[in-house]
CSV table of C-alpha atoms in Angstrom, one decimal:
chain,number,residue,atom,x,y,z
A,1,MET,CA,-9.7,174.4,161.2
A,2,ASP,CA,-9.0,170.7,161.7
A,3,ASN,CA,-8.7,170.2,157.9
A,4,ASP,CA,-6.3,173.1,157.6
A,5,ALA,CA,-4.1,171.6,160.4
A,6,ALA,CA,-4.2,168.2,158.7
A,7,VAL,CA,-3.4,169.6,155.2
A,8,GLU,CA,-0.5,171.7,156.2
A,9,PRO,CA,1.9,168.8,157.1
A,10,ALA,CA,1.1,167.1,153.8
A,11,ARG,CA,1.8,170.3,151.9
A,12,LEU,CA,5.1,170.7,153.7
A,13,LYS,CA,6.0,167.1,152.7
A,14,ARG,CA,5.1,167.8,149.1
A,15,GLU,CA,7.4,170.8,149.1
A,16,THR,CA,10.1,168.6,150.6
A,17,LEU,CA,9.7,166.1,147.7
A,18,LEU,CA,9.9,168.9,145.2
A,19,CYS,CA,13.1,170.2,146.9
A,20,ALA,CA,14.6,166.7,146.8
A,21,LEU,CA,13.7,166.3,143.1
A,22,LEU,CA,15.3,169.7,142.3
A,23,LEU,CA,18.4,168.6,144.2
A,24,GLY,CA,18.4,165.3,142.3
A,25,VAL,CA,18.4,167.1,138.9
A,26,LEU,CA,21.1,169.5,140.1
A,27,GLY,CA,23.1,166.6,141.5
A,28,ASP,CA,23.1,164.9,138.1
A,29,LEU,CA,24.2,168.0,136.4
A,30,LEU,CA,26.9,169.1,138.9
A,31,LEU,CA,28.3,165.7,140.0
A,32,ARG,CA,28.3,163.8,136.8
A,33,ALA,CA,31.8,164.9,135.8
A,34,GLY,CA,33.1,163.7,139.2
A,35,PRO,CA,32.1,163.7,142.9
A,36,ILE,CA,34.8,166.2,144.1
A,37,GLY,CA,35.2,169.7,142.8
A,38,PRO,CA,33.4,173.0,142.6
A,39,GLY,CA,30.3,171.1,141.4
A,40,LEU,CA,30.0,169.4,144.8
A,41,VAL,CA,30.5,172.8,146.6
A,42,VAL,CA,27.6,174.3,144.6
A,43,TRP,CA,25.4,171.3,145.1
A,44,ILE,CA,26.0,171.3,148.9
A,45,GLY,CA,25.3,175.0,149.0
A,46,MET,CA,22.0,174.4,147.3
A,47,ALA,CA,21.2,171.5,149.5
A,48,GLY,CA,22.0,173.5,152.6
A,49,THR,CA,19.8,176.3,151.4
A,50,GLY,CA,16.9,174.0,150.7
A,51,THR,CA,17.3,172.2,154.1
A,52,THR,CA,17.4,175.6,155.9
A,53,TRP,CA,14.3,176.8,154.0
A,54,LEU,CA,12.4,173.6,155.0
A,55,ALA,CA,13.5,174.0,158.6
A,56,TRP,CA,12.3,177.6,158.6
A,57,ARG,CA,9.0,176.5,157.1
A,58,THR,CA,8.3,174.3,160.0
A,59,GLY,CA,8.2,177.3,162.3
A,60,ALA,CA,10.8,175.8,164.7
A,61,THR,CA,14.0,177.5,165.9
A,62,ARG,CA,16.1,174.5,164.7
A,63,TRP,CA,16.9,176.2,161.4
A,64,ARG,CA,19.9,177.8,163.1
A,65,PRO,CA,21.8,174.5,163.8
A,66,VAL,CA,20.8,173.4,160.2
A,67,VAL,CA,22.6,176.5,158.9
A,68,ALA,CA,25.6,175.8,161.2
A,69,TRP,CA,26.0,172.1,160.0
A,70,SER,CA,25.3,173.0,156.4
A,71,THR,CA,28.2,175.5,156.7
A,72,VAL,CA,30.5,172.8,158.1
A,73,ALA,CA,29.6,170.5,155.1
A,74,LEU,CA,30.2,173.5,152.7
A,75,LEU,CA,33.6,174.2,154.3
A,76,ALA,CA,34.6,170.5,153.9
A,77,ALA,CA,33.6,170.4,150.3
A,78,ALA,CA,35.5,173.7,149.6
A,79,LEU,CA,38.7,172.2,151.2
A,80,MET,CA,38.4,169.2,148.9
A,81,VAL,CA,38.8,171.6,146.0
A,82,VAL,CA,41.9,173.1,147.7
A,83,ARG,CA,43.6,169.8,148.5
A,84,HIS,CA,44.7,167.2,146.0
A,85,ASN,CA,45.6,164.3,148.3
A,86,GLY,CA,43.0,161.5,148.2
A,87,PHE,CA,43.4,160.6,151.9
A,88,ILE,CA,42.8,164.2,153.0
A,89,GLN,CA,39.8,164.4,150.7
A,90,PHE,CA,38.5,161.2,152.3
A,91,LEU,CA,38.8,162.7,155.8
A,92,LEU,CA,36.9,165.7,154.6
A,93,CYS,CA,34.2,163.5,153.0
A,94,LEU,CA,33.5,162.0,156.5
A,95,LEU,CA,32.3,165.4,157.6
A,96,LEU,CA,29.5,165.3,155.1
A,97,PRO,CA,27.6,162.3,156.7
A,98,LEU,CA,28.5,163.8,160.1
A,99,ALA,CA,26.7,167.0,159.2
A,100,VAL,CA,23.7,165.1,158.0
A,101,SER,CA,23.7,163.0,161.2
A,102,GLN,CA,23.7,166.2,163.4
A,103,ILE,CA,20.6,167.5,161.4
A,104,ILE,CA,19.0,164.1,161.9
A,105,MET,CA,19.4,164.5,165.7
A,106,LEU,CA,17.3,167.6,165.7
A,107,GLY,CA,14.3,165.3,165.0
A,108,TRP,CA,14.3,164.1,168.6
A,109,GLY,CA,15.4,167.3,170.2
A,110,ALA,CA,19.1,166.5,170.5
A,111,ARG,CA,21.6,169.1,169.6
A,112,LEU,CA,25.0,170.5,170.8
A,113,GLY,CA,24.8,170.7,174.6
A,114,ARG,CA,21.7,168.5,174.8
A,115,SER,CA,22.9,165.2,173.3
A,116,LEU,CA,24.2,161.9,174.6
A,117,PRO,CA,26.8,159.7,173.0
A,118,LEU,CA,24.0,157.3,172.0
A,119,ASP,CA,22.3,160.2,170.1
A,120,HIS,CA,25.4,160.7,168.0
A,121,LEU,CA,25.9,156.9,167.4
A,122,TYR,CA,22.2,156.4,166.4
A,123,ALA,CA,22.3,159.5,164.1
A,124,MET,CA,25.3,158.2,162.2
A,125,VAL,CA,23.7,154.8,161.8
A,126,SER,CA,20.6,156.5,160.6
A,127,VAL,CA,22.3,158.3,157.7
A,128,PRO,CA,22.5,155.3,155.2
A,129,PHE,CA,19.2,153.9,156.4
A,130,ARG,CA,17.3,157.1,155.9
A,131,ALA,CA,18.9,157.4,152.4
A,132,LEU,CA,17.5,154.0,151.6
A,133,PHE,CA,14.1,154.1,153.3
A,134,GLY,CA,13.4,157.6,154.5
A,135,ALA,CA,11.5,158.7,151.5
A,136,VAL,CA,8.7,156.0,152.0
A,137,PRO,CA,6.9,157.7,154.9
A,138,LEU,CA,7.4,161.1,153.2
A,139,LEU,CA,5.7,159.9,150.0
A,140,ALA,CA,2.9,158.4,152.0
A,141,GLY,CA,2.3,161.6,154.0
A,142,ALA,CA,2.6,163.8,150.9
A,143,THR,CA,-0.1,161.9,148.9
A,144,ARG,CA,-2.6,161.8,151.8
A,145,GLY,CA,-5.8,163.6,150.8
A,146,ARG,CA,-4.6,164.4,147.3
A,147,ALA,CA,-6.5,161.9,145.1
A,148,PRO,CA,-7.4,164.5,142.3
A,149,ALA,CA,-3.8,165.6,142.1
A,150,LEU,CA,-2.5,162.0,141.9
A,151,ARG,CA,-5.0,161.2,139.2
A,152,ARG,CA,-3.8,164.3,137.2
A,153,LEU,CA,-0.2,163.2,137.7
A,154,ALA,CA,-1.0,159.7,136.5
A,155,GLY,CA,-2.6,161.3,133.5
A,156,VAL,CA,0.5,163.3,132.7
A,157,GLY,CA,2.6,160.1,133.0
A,158,ARG,CA,0.3,158.2,130.6
A,159,GLY,CA,0.3,161.1,128.2
A,160,LEU,CA,4.1,161.2,128.1
A,161,ALA,CA,4.3,157.4,127.7
A,162,LEU,CA,2.0,157.6,124.6
A,163,ALA,CA,3.5,160.8,123.1
A,164,ILE,CA,7.2,159.8,123.2
A,165,PRO,CA,7.0,156.8,120.9
A,166,LEU,CA,4.8,158.8,118.5
A,167,ILE,CA,7.2,161.7,118.4
A,168,TRP,CA,10.1,159.2,117.8
A,169,VAL,CA,8.3,157.6,114.8
A,170,PHE,CA,7.1,160.8,113.2
A,171,THR,CA,10.5,162.5,113.6
A,172,GLY,CA,12.0,159.6,111.7
A,173,LEU,CA,9.5,160.0,108.9
A,174,LEU,CA,9.9,163.8,108.7
A,175,SER,CA,13.6,163.4,108.7
A,176,SER,CA,13.4,161.1,105.7
A,177,ALA,CA,11.1,163.7,103.9
A,178,ASP,CA,13.4,166.7,104.4
A,179,ALA,CA,17.2,166.9,104.5
A,180,GLY,CA,17.2,170.2,106.5
A,181,PHE,CA,14.9,168.8,109.2
A,182,ASN,CA,17.0,165.7,109.2
A,183,ARG,CA,20.1,167.7,110.2
A,184,VAL,CA,18.2,169.5,113.0
A,185,ALA,CA,16.8,166.2,114.3
A,186,ASP,CA,20.2,164.5,114.2
A,187,ARG,CA,21.7,167.3,116.3
A,188,ALA,CA,18.9,167.1,118.7
A,189,PHE,CA,19.2,163.3,119.1
A,190,ASP,CA,23.0,163.6,119.4
A,191,VAL,CA,22.5,165.7,122.5
A,192,PHE,CA,19.4,163.9,123.8
A,193,THR,CA,19.8,160.2,123.1
A,194,ILE,CA,17.5,157.8,124.7
A,195,THR,CA,20.4,156.1,126.5
A,196,GLU,CA,21.7,159.4,127.9
A,197,LEU,CA,18.3,160.7,128.9
A,198,SER,CA,17.7,157.4,130.7
A,199,SER,CA,21.1,157.7,132.5
A,200,HIS,CA,20.3,161.3,133.6
A,201,LEU,CA,16.9,160.3,134.8
A,202,ILE,CA,18.1,157.4,136.8
A,203,VAL,CA,20.9,159.3,138.5
A,204,ALA,CA,18.6,162.3,139.3
A,205,LEU,CA,16.0,160.0,140.8
A,206,LEU,CA,18.5,158.1,142.8
A,207,ILE,CA,20.0,161.3,144.3
A,208,ALA,CA,16.5,162.7,144.9
A,209,TRP,CA,15.4,159.5,146.7
A,210,ALA,CA,18.4,159.6,149.0
A,211,VAL,CA,18.1,163.3,149.7
A,212,SER,CA,14.4,163.1,150.3
A,213,GLY,CA,15.1,160.6,153.1
A,214,TRP,CA,17.4,163.0,154.7
A,215,LEU,CA,15.2,166.1,154.2
A,216,ALA,CA,12.3,164.2,155.8
A,217,VAL,CA,13.8,164.6,159.2
A,218,VAL,CA,13.6,168.3,158.9
A,219,VAL,CA,9.8,168.3,158.6
A,220,ASP,CA,9.1,165.2,160.7
A,221,HIS,CA,8.8,166.1,164.4
A,222,GLY,CA,7.8,162.6,165.5
A,223,GLN,CA,11.3,161.0,165.4
A,224,ASP,CA,12.8,158.9,168.2
A,225,ASN,CA,16.2,157.6,169.2
A,226,ARG,CA,15.6,153.9,169.4
A,227,PHE,CA,19.0,153.3,170.9
A,228,ARG,CA,17.8,154.9,174.1
A,229,ARG,CA,15.1,152.2,174.4
A,230,ILE,CA,17.6,149.3,174.3
A,231,PRO,CA,17.7,147.9,177.8
A,232,LEU,CA,21.2,148.0,179.3
A,233,PRO,CA,22.6,145.5,181.8
A,234,SER,CA,23.7,146.7,185.2
A,235,ILE,CA,26.7,145.9,187.3
A,236,GLY,CA,27.2,146.5,191.0
A,237,ARG,CA,30.0,147.6,193.1
A,238,ASP,CA,32.0,144.4,193.0
A,239,GLU,CA,31.9,144.1,189.3
A,240,THR,CA,32.9,147.7,188.9
A,241,LEU,CA,35.8,147.3,191.3
A,242,ILE,CA,37.1,144.1,189.7
A,243,VAL,CA,36.9,145.3,186.1
A,244,LEU,CA,38.1,148.9,186.4
A,245,GLY,CA,40.4,148.1,189.3
A,246,SER,CA,42.2,145.3,187.5
A,247,LEU,CA,42.7,147.6,184.5
A,248,ALA,CA,44.0,150.3,186.7
A,249,LEU,CA,46.6,147.9,188.2
A,250,LEU,CA,47.6,146.7,184.7
A,251,PHE,CA,47.9,150.2,183.3
A,252,GLY,CA,49.7,151.4,186.4
A,253,GLY,CA,52.4,148.8,186.0
A,254,PHE,CA,52.9,149.8,182.4
A,255,VAL,CA,53.1,153.5,183.3
A,256,VAL,CA,55.7,152.9,185.9
A,257,LEU,CA,57.9,151.3,183.2
A,258,GLN,CA,57.1,154.2,180.8
A,259,LEU,CA,58.3,156.8,183.4
A,260,GLY,CA,61.7,155.2,183.3
A,261,TYR,CA,61.7,155.6,179.5
A,262,LEU,CA,60.4,159.1,179.6
A,263,PHE,CA,63.0,160.5,182.1
A,264,GLY,CA,65.9,158.1,181.6
A,265,GLY,CA,66.7,158.9,178.0
A,266,GLN,CA,68.2,156.6,175.3
A,267,GLU,CA,70.3,154.6,177.8
A,268,ALA,CA,67.3,153.7,180.0
A,269,ILE,CA,65.3,152.6,176.9
A,270,GLN,CA,68.0,150.3,175.7
A,271,ARG,CA,68.8,149.0,179.2
A,272,ILE,CA,65.3,148.4,180.4
A,273,SER,CA,63.6,147.2,177.2
A,274,GLY,CA,66.6,145.6,175.5
A,275,LEU,CA,65.6,147.3,172.2
A,276,THR,CA,67.4,149.7,170.0
A,277,MET,CA,66.0,153.2,169.6
A,278,ALA,CA,64.6,152.2,166.1
A,279,GLU,CA,62.9,149.1,167.5
A,280,TYR,CA,61.5,151.0,170.5
A,281,ALA,CA,60.1,153.7,168.1
A,282,ARG,CA,58.6,151.2,165.8
A,283,ARG,CA,56.7,149.3,168.5
A,284,GLY,CA,53.9,150.7,170.6
A,285,PHE,CA,52.8,154.0,169.1
A,286,PHE,CA,49.7,152.7,167.2
A,287,GLU,CA,48.9,150.2,170.0
A,288,LEU,CA,48.9,152.9,172.7
A,289,VAL,CA,46.6,155.1,170.6
A,290,THR,CA,44.2,152.1,170.2
A,291,ILE,CA,44.3,151.4,173.9
A,292,ALA,CA,43.3,155.0,174.6
A,293,GLY,CA,40.3,154.8,172.3
A,294,LEU,CA,39.2,151.4,173.7
A,295,THR,CA,39.5,152.7,177.3
A,296,LEU,CA,37.4,155.7,176.5
A,297,GLY,CA,34.6,153.5,175.0
A,298,LEU,CA,34.8,151.1,178.0
A,299,LEU,CA,34.5,154.0,180.5
A,300,LEU,CA,31.5,155.4,178.7
A,301,PHE,CA,29.8,152.0,178.8
A,302,ALA,CA,30.8,151.3,182.4
A,303,GLY,CA,29.4,154.7,183.4
A,304,ALA,CA,26.0,153.8,181.8
A,305,VAL,CA,25.7,150.4,183.5
A,306,SER,CA,27.4,150.8,186.9
A,307,THR,CA,25.1,151.2,189.9
A,308,SER,CA,28.0,152.4,192.0
A,309,GLN,CA,28.7,155.8,190.5
A,310,ARG,CA,31.0,157.1,193.2
A,311,LEU,CA,33.4,154.1,192.9
A,312,TYR,CA,33.2,154.3,189.1
A,313,ARG,CA,34.1,157.9,189.0
A,314,GLY,CA,37.1,157.4,191.3
A,315,LEU,CA,38.5,154.5,189.3
A,316,ALA,CA,37.7,156.2,186.0
A,317,LEU,CA,39.7,159.2,187.0
A,318,VAL,CA,42.6,157.0,187.8
A,319,LEU,CA,42.4,155.2,184.4
A,320,VAL,CA,42.1,158.6,182.6
A,321,GLY,CA,45.3,159.8,184.3
A,322,LEU,CA,47.2,156.6,183.4
A,323,VAL,CA,46.0,156.6,179.8
A,324,LEU,CA,47.2,160.2,179.4
A,325,VAL,CA,50.7,159.2,180.6
A,326,MET,CA,50.5,156.4,177.9
A,327,LEU,CA,49.7,159.0,175.3
A,328,VAL,CA,52.7,161.1,176.4
A,329,SER,CA,54.7,157.9,175.9
A,330,ALA,CA,53.1,157.4,172.5
A,331,THR,CA,54.1,161.0,171.5
A,332,GLN,CA,57.7,160.3,172.5
A,333,ARG,CA,57.7,157.1,170.4
A,334,PHE,CA,56.2,159.2,167.5
A,335,VAL,CA,59.1,161.7,167.6
A,336,LEU,CA,61.7,158.9,167.7
A,337,TYR,CA,59.8,157.2,164.8
A,338,ILE,CA,60.1,160.3,162.7
A,339,ASP,CA,63.8,160.7,163.4
A,340,GLU,CA,64.5,157.1,162.5
A,341,PHE,CA,62.0,156.4,159.6
A,342,GLY,CA,60.7,159.7,158.4
A,343,LEU,CA,57.1,161.1,158.4
A,344,SER,CA,54.2,159.7,156.5
A,345,LEU,CA,50.6,160.9,156.1
A,346,ASP,CA,49.1,158.0,158.0
A,347,ARG,CA,51.6,158.6,161.0
A,348,LEU,CA,50.6,162.2,161.0
A,349,THR,CA,46.9,161.3,161.0
A,350,VAL,CA,47.4,159.0,164.0
A,351,LEU,CA,49.2,161.8,165.8
A,352,ALA,CA,46.1,164.0,165.1
A,353,ILE,CA,43.9,161.3,166.5
A,354,LEU,CA,46.1,161.0,169.5
A,355,LEU,CA,45.7,164.7,170.2
A,356,TRP,CA,41.9,164.4,169.8
A,357,LEU,CA,41.9,161.5,172.2
A,358,ALA,CA,43.9,163.4,174.8
A,359,PHE,CA,41.5,166.3,174.6
A,360,THR,CA,38.5,163.9,174.7
A,361,LEU,CA,39.8,162.2,177.8
A,362,LEU,CA,40.3,165.6,179.5
A,363,LEU,CA,36.8,166.6,178.5
A,364,PHE,CA,35.5,163.2,179.8
A,365,SER,CA,37.0,164.0,183.2
A,366,ALA,CA,35.5,167.5,183.2
A,367,THR,CA,32.0,166.5,182.1
A,368,VAL,CA,31.0,162.8,182.5
A,369,LEU,CA,32.8,162.4,185.8
A,370,ARG,CA,31.1,165.5,187.1
A,371,GLY,CA,27.6,164.4,185.9
A,372,ARG,CA,27.5,166.5,182.8
A,373,LEU,CA,27.2,163.9,180.1
A,374,TYR,CA,25.4,166.1,177.6
A,375,TRP,CA,28.4,168.4,177.1
A,376,PHE,CA,30.9,165.5,176.6
A,377,ALA,CA,29.3,164.2,173.4
A,378,SER,CA,28.9,167.7,171.9
A,379,GLY,CA,32.4,168.8,172.8
A,380,SER,CA,34.1,165.6,171.4
A,381,THR,CA,32.1,166.0,168.2
A,382,LEU,CA,33.1,169.6,167.7
A,383,ALA,CA,36.7,168.8,168.5
A,384,GLY,CA,36.7,166.1,165.8
A,385,VAL,CA,35.2,168.5,163.3
A,386,VAL,CA,37.8,171.2,164.1
A,387,MET,CA,40.6,168.7,164.0
A,388,VAL,CA,39.7,167.5,160.4
A,389,LEU,CA,39.2,171.1,159.1
A,390,VAL,CA,42.5,172.4,160.7
A,391,PHE,CA,44.3,169.2,159.5
A,392,ALA,CA,43.2,169.9,155.9
A,393,LEU,CA,44.0,173.6,156.1
A,394,MET,CA,47.6,173.1,157.3
A,395,ASN,CA,48.4,171.1,154.1
A,396,PRO,CA,49.6,167.8,155.8
A,397,ALA,CA,50.9,166.4,152.5
A,398,GLY,CA,53.2,169.5,152.2
A,399,TRP,CA,54.3,169.1,155.8
A,400,VAL,CA,55.2,165.4,155.3
A,401,ALA,CA,57.2,166.3,152.2
A,402,SER,CA,59.0,169.1,154.0
A,403,VAL,CA,60.0,166.9,156.9
A,404,ASN,CA,61.3,164.1,154.7
A,405,LEU,CA,63.2,166.5,152.5
A,406,GLU,CA,64.9,168.1,155.5
A,407,ARG,CA,65.9,164.7,156.8
A,408,THR,CA,67.6,164.0,153.5
A,409,ILE,CA,69.3,167.4,153.2
A,410,ASP,CA,70.4,167.9,156.8
A,411,GLN,CA,70.9,164.3,158.0
A,412,GLN,CA,71.8,162.5,154.7
A,413,GLN,CA,68.9,160.1,155.3
A,414,SER,CA,67.5,158.1,152.4
A,415,LEU,CA,64.5,159.7,150.5
A,416,ASP,CA,61.5,157.7,149.3
A,417,THR,CA,60.9,159.6,146.1
A,418,ASP,CA,58.0,157.4,145.0
A,419,TYR,CA,56.1,158.1,148.3
A,420,LEU,CA,57.0,161.8,148.1
A,421,LEU,CA,55.4,162.1,144.6
A,422,ALA,CA,52.4,159.9,145.7
A,423,LEU,CA,51.5,162.7,148.2
A,424,GLY,CA,50.0,164.5,145.2
A,425,ALA,CA,49.9,168.1,144.0
A,426,ASP,CA,50.0,169.5,147.5
A,427,ALA,CA,53.6,168.5,147.9
A,428,VAL,CA,54.9,169.8,144.5
A,429,PRO,CA,55.7,173.4,145.6
A,430,VAL,CA,57.6,172.1,148.6
A,431,VAL,CA,59.6,169.7,146.5
A,432,LEU,CA,60.5,172.5,144.0
A,433,GLU,CA,61.6,174.8,146.8
A,434,ARG,CA,64.1,172.3,148.2
A,435,LEU,CA,65.1,170.5,145.0
A,436,ASP,CA,68.5,172.2,144.6
A,437,ALA,CA,69.7,171.1,148.0
A,438,LEU,CA,69.1,167.4,147.4
A,439,PRO,CA,71.7,164.9,146.4
A,440,GLU,CA,72.2,164.6,142.6
A,441,ALA,CA,70.5,161.2,142.2
A,442,GLU,CA,67.3,162.2,144.1
A,443,ARG,CA,67.3,165.6,142.4
A,444,CYS,CA,67.6,164.0,138.9
A,445,GLN,CA,64.8,161.5,139.6
A,446,LEU,CA,62.4,164.0,141.2
A,447,SER,CA,62.9,166.5,138.3
A,448,ALA,CA,62.1,163.8,135.7
A,449,GLU,CA,59.1,162.6,137.6
A,450,LEU,CA,57.7,166.2,138.0
A,451,LEU,CA,58.1,166.8,134.3
A,452,TRP,CA,56.3,163.6,133.5
A,453,ARG,CA,53.5,163.8,136.1
A,454,TRP,CA,52.8,167.5,135.6
A,455,PRO,CA,53.8,168.2,131.9
A,456,PRO,CA,54.1,171.9,131.4
A,457,ILE,CA,53.0,171.7,127.7
A,458,VAL,CA,49.6,170.3,128.8
A,459,GLU,CA,47.0,173.0,129.3
A,460,ASP,CA,44.4,172.6,132.1
A,461,ASN,CA,41.1,172.0,130.2
A,462,SER,CA,39.3,170.0,132.8
A,463,ASP,CA,35.7,170.4,133.5
A,464,TRP,CA,35.0,173.3,136.0
A,465,ARG,CA,33.0,170.9,138.1
A,466,VAL,CA,36.1,168.8,139.0
A,467,TRP,CA,38.6,171.7,139.0
A,468,ASN,CA,41.3,171.5,141.7
A,469,TRP,CA,43.3,174.4,143.0
A,470,ALA,CA,46.3,172.4,144.2
A,471,GLU,CA,46.5,170.6,140.9
A,472,VAL,CA,46.5,173.8,138.9
A,473,ARG,CA,49.0,175.4,141.2
A,474,ALA,CA,51.4,172.4,140.8
A,475,ARG,CA,51.1,172.4,137.0
A,476,HIS,CA,51.8,176.2,137.0
A,477,ALA,CA,54.8,175.8,139.3
A,478,VAL,CA,56.3,173.0,137.1
A,479,ARG,CA,55.7,175.2,134.0
A,480,GLU,CA,57.6,178.1,135.6
A,481,GLU,CA,60.5,175.9,136.5
A,482,GLN,CA,60.6,173.7,133.4
A,483,ARG,CA,64.0,174.9,132.1
A,484,ARG,CA,65.7,174.2,135.4
A,485,LEU,CA,63.9,170.9,135.8
A,486,ARG,CA,65.0,169.7,132.3
A,487,VAL,CA,68.6,170.5,133.1
A,488,MET,CA,68.5,168.6,136.4
A,489,ALA,CA,66.6,165.7,134.8
A,490,ARG,CA,69.3,164.9,132.2
A,491,GLY,CA,70.0,161.2,132.3
A,492,CYS,CA,66.8,160.4,134.1
A,493,LEU,CA,64.3,160.8,131.3
A,494,VAL,CA,64.9,157.4,129.7
A,495,GLY,CA,61.6,155.5,129.4
A,496,ARG,CA,59.6,158.7,129.7
């Protein structure tokens, strides 16, 4: 009975290594053409299936959150195929290590509704470290008590090492002896060259090594969050009052000034600040969002080290209220910024972060300040995941293009055509829809650039593993409108 209990974990770890090796081979085949595309979607689907199977094999109920976070990763990968903008794809890529980190947290019993901010922080830090070193204990546990199997595996390796050079030599001799065999051998070696085989082997093993480090957390129940063992300093009532109270006074003075801006209109802004509307809009938006993020981090740390929780909660509530007013001011500046300078993808991203911070501050007040710290970390993480997925679904590049085109059409504002086209294929249908309403110079330049960047005579023959829906849609739209575009682009095709 004891032997059976001792062997079962080792068997599970061997199955984990086999699963990682299969994922390594699939990763080499599916991701070699490029990291983003349907190949990544298929690979993540296989990785999620393997991880769920291993979690189910452990007999624990934690396979359900594994399914949930695997689904999040799968949705992120699928949206990368839909969107063509590199920045949006980068944001979606961030959800992949986040999903891995949430699965890592299951190792010490943390999950949504039962996790602290330190759990999420340590899990994110663990993702790269487990990819580098996580396979070592897995290999040690898998080989325990399996000396005969290891000897047989070593024998197989020695046999291959001896056979491959012999096959190489005799194939050369047989090819010289017969022309037909030589043609067959040439075709075989064209497909399976030593260099290419080595490349495939190295890539597959590297992927398998990283994946095995992540899969190990599913079968290892003895994990620990080491961040929880780090001793934190403590501050008393006086320190809490001085630190948080001084910040409350500073923020309060700033907010009083902002109230005049918010309710006084353009005349109050110019009279009080001495700035034009353009200067006021340009200054402060990014700084106020940064202040909100830093304040949230400070309040979390202060709540962990303060010994006077009643005083801390009162001052923290005041600070949250003041920061929320700052975020309203930042939103006002954002609207003015768009009216004056137009919309860009990074400005829209910061606005999304601002909304997430506002929600997180409200969640902080409803959870941490009421002694429910577990729900704060879970809620803010879920809000971040939803924000990124919704942000990608709404086609932000198309939205930015639409806003800037409308400014040019309705308000006769200048149009940055280079930035408009740099938004990628997601913006092409929007540009084509409003092209006729643009001034002649911008219409001519955009038509020429669209024909050059998305040439209608070029067929889409890209590898299915890196196929992109937005890119195919853009090329099809340009092909449908090519006659109209050529007419509008006359005089702008020089140099193309």
